[in-house]
Amino acid sequence: MTFLSKTLARVKPSPTVAMNQLAQELKAAGRDVIGLAAGEPDFDTPDNIKTAAVAAIAAGKTKYTAPDGIIELKQAICDKFARENGLTYVPAQVSVSTGGKQVLYNAFMATLNPGDEVLIPAPYWVSYPDMVLLGGGTPVIVPTALETGYKLTPDALEAAITPQTKWFLFNSPSNPTGAGYTWDELRALTDVLMRHPHVWVMTDDMYEHLAYDGFKFFTPAQVEPGLYERTLTCNGVSKAYAMTGWRIGYAAGPEPLIAAMRKVQSQSTTNPCTISQWAAVEALNGPQDFLATRCAAFSERRDLVVGMLNDAQGITCPTPEGAFYVYPSVAGCLGKTSAAGILIDSDQAFATALLDETGVAVVFGAAFGLSPNFRISYATSTEALTEACTRIQTFCAGLSG
Ligand SMILES: Cc1ncc(COP(=O)(O)O)c(C=O)c1O
């Protein structure tokens, strides 16, 4: 349709949302579907956070706020960065948005010019390349490999940097692989970045609190203080506090960048939901002990899924450090034919046949820029995961050729 913008024509709709929708439609039509495509915790928002929101409504805190957040939330975010990440920020260096997604979007809108490149390690969260395109920049995809646990190597980063590189977009623990970078792995990357002072770092730390087996989370500006002046540290309450629907994300970085992001926000959504901001103050300042209990549950589910998937013929699944995803390779299934006669010639064919023949909904790897794989979200019950993995094993055992 010629009426629509040329920029939009370059952008794809989110494939994870599409897969969820398909699974829900099949379910509504009476099919026995197990959805493992959703990217949100199955746990509820903790009660103290809900109570804080109700109290905010009762107190009439229901009007517009400053575009990039109330001072109480900005201060809570500064305290969080100091307490958990050893990073010193003042409220003027903090921006609060409608979800982590809008934080990243504002940053790209505020900084990208035609020709600017953004380095994105693959597999990546589906929205990254499209947000760069919407901002008018060029996504440059840097592949990783199963052998390195889908983590970017310093050599690959070095080779991808050009004079046009504006941002390096970093995400640990990762969506879709769950891969988390250790201090040393991160140090090797920050050493490369220190040699290229024109490259800024956008770090998406959304899964910081979802890490297992004693994995210690670090963020780039903490590992290399020399990057502080050119790093935007992004985070949010969606995943750790099970607050996906409340829509609060935040970032901290150099004041001129934060001011530019404020300008974008003030001319688009004005301010993030006032009530959700008060809820987020409680999330960040309130008790944090529930996180350990939830991580213990996630880590048990991860072990269950990784074990059962590695027992499926043709599937190889590394054990990730965090988030609530696994990203198994289906290289061993390619070229085979399913029990219903479908040729598995790609991860998309694998995921589609799996859904058609067994009712298990996963997202194919091509959506995340690295094939042949699929992503499972294990943020669901042990019973559902056991049943889904049993069906995957049966599906794989039924492949022939
Ligand atoms: C890596 C990553 N960053 C950011 C987000 C966006 O989070 P929010 O729901 O707060 O917009 C997501 C959500 O799926 C994500 O996986």
Coordinates of N, CA, C and O and ligand atoms in Angstrom, one line a residue, residues 39 98-102 104 125 128 171 173-175 204 206-207 236-239 244 247-249 325, ligand 1:
G39 N 7.4 -14.8 26.1 CA 8.6 -14.3 26.8 C 8.2 -13.6 28.1 O 8.7 -12.5 28.4
T98 N 8.0 3.4 28.9 CA 6.9 2.4 28.9 C 7.5 1.1 28.5 O 7.4 0.7 27.4
G99 N 8.2 0.4 29.4 CA 8.8 -0.8 29.2 C 10.2 -0.7 28.7 O 10.6 0.4 28.2
G100 N 11.0 -1.7 28.8 CA 12.4 -1.7 28.4 C 12.4 -1.4 26.9 O 13.4 -0.8 26.3
K101 N 11.4 -1.9 26.2 CA 11.4 -1.7 24.7 C 11.4 -0.2 24.3 O 12.1 0.2 23.4
Q102 N 10.6 0.6 25.0 CA 10.6 2.0 24.7 C 11.9 2.7 25.0 O 12.3 3.7 24.3
L104 N 14.9 1.4 24.7 CA 15.8 1.1 23.5 C 15.4 1.9 22.3 O 16.2 2.5 21.6
W125 N 17.4 -10.7 20.4 CA 16.0 -10.5 20.7 C 15.4 -9.9 19.4 O 15.9 -9.0 18.8
Y128 N 15.4 -6.0 18.2 CA 16.6 -5.2 18.0 C 16.7 -4.7 16.6 O 16.8 -3.4 16.3
N171 N 23.5 -7.9 25.2 CA 22.4 -8.5 26.1 C 22.8 -9.7 26.8 O 23.1 -10.7 26.2
P173 N 22.0 -11.8 30.8 CA 21.7 -13.0 30.0 C 20.8 -12.7 28.8 O 20.0 -11.7 28.9
S174 N 21.0 -13.6 27.8 CA 20.4 -13.3 26.5 C 19.0 -13.8 26.3 O 18.7 -14.9 26.8
N175 N 18.2 -13.1 25.6 CA 17.0 -13.6 25.0 C 17.4 -13.7 23.5 O 17.7 -12.7 22.9
D204 N 21.5 -4.2 27.4 CA 20.2 -4.6 27.8 C 20.3 -5.6 28.9 O 20.5 -6.8 28.6
M206 N 18.0 -6.7 31.0 CA 16.7 -7.0 31.4 C 16.6 -8.3 32.2 O 15.7 -8.5 33.1
Y207 N 17.5 -9.3 32.0 CA 17.4 -10.6 32.7 C 18.5 -10.7 33.8 O 18.8 -11.8 34.3
G236 N 14.9 -3.0 33.5 CA 13.5 -2.8 33.6 C 13.0 -3.7 34.7 O 13.7 -4.6 35.2
V237 N 11.7 -3.6 35.0 CA 11.1 -4.4 36.1 C 10.3 -5.6 35.5 O 9.8 -6.4 36.3
S238 N 10.2 -5.6 34.2 CA 9.2 -6.6 33.6 C 9.5 -8.0 33.9 O 8.6 -8.7 34.3
K239 N 10.7 -8.5 33.8 CA 11.0 -9.9 33.9 C 11.3 -10.3 35.4 O 10.7 -11.3 35.9
T244 N 5.4 -7.6 33.4 CA 5.4 -7.3 32.0 C 4.3 -6.4 31.6 O 4.4 -5.5 30.7
R247 N 4.5 -2.2 32.2 CA 5.2 -1.4 31.2 C 6.1 -0.3 31.9 O 6.0 0.9 31.6
I248 N 7.1 -0.8 32.6 CA 8.2 0.1 33.1 C 9.5 -0.4 32.8 O 9.9 -1.5 33.2
G249 N 10.3 0.4 32.1 CA 11.7 0.1 31.8 C 12.5 1.4 32.1 O 11.9 2.5 32.2
Y325 N 15.0 -19.1 28.9 CA 15.0 -19.6 27.6 C 16.1 -20.6 27.4 O 17.1 -20.5 28.0
Ligands
LIG1 C1 16.1 -8.9 25.9 C2 14.9 -8.1 26.1 N1 15.0 -6.7 26.3 C3 13.9 -6.0 26.4 C4 12.6 -6.5 26.5 C5 11.5 -5.6 26.7 O1 10.9 -5.6 27.9 P1 9.6 -4.8 28.2 O2 8.5 -5.8 28.3 O3 9.9 -4.1 29.6 O4 9.4 -3.8 27.2 C6 12.5 -7.9 26.4 C7 11.1 -8.5 26.4 O5 10.9 -9.6 25.9 C8 13.6 -8.7 26.2 O6 13.6 -10.0 26.1

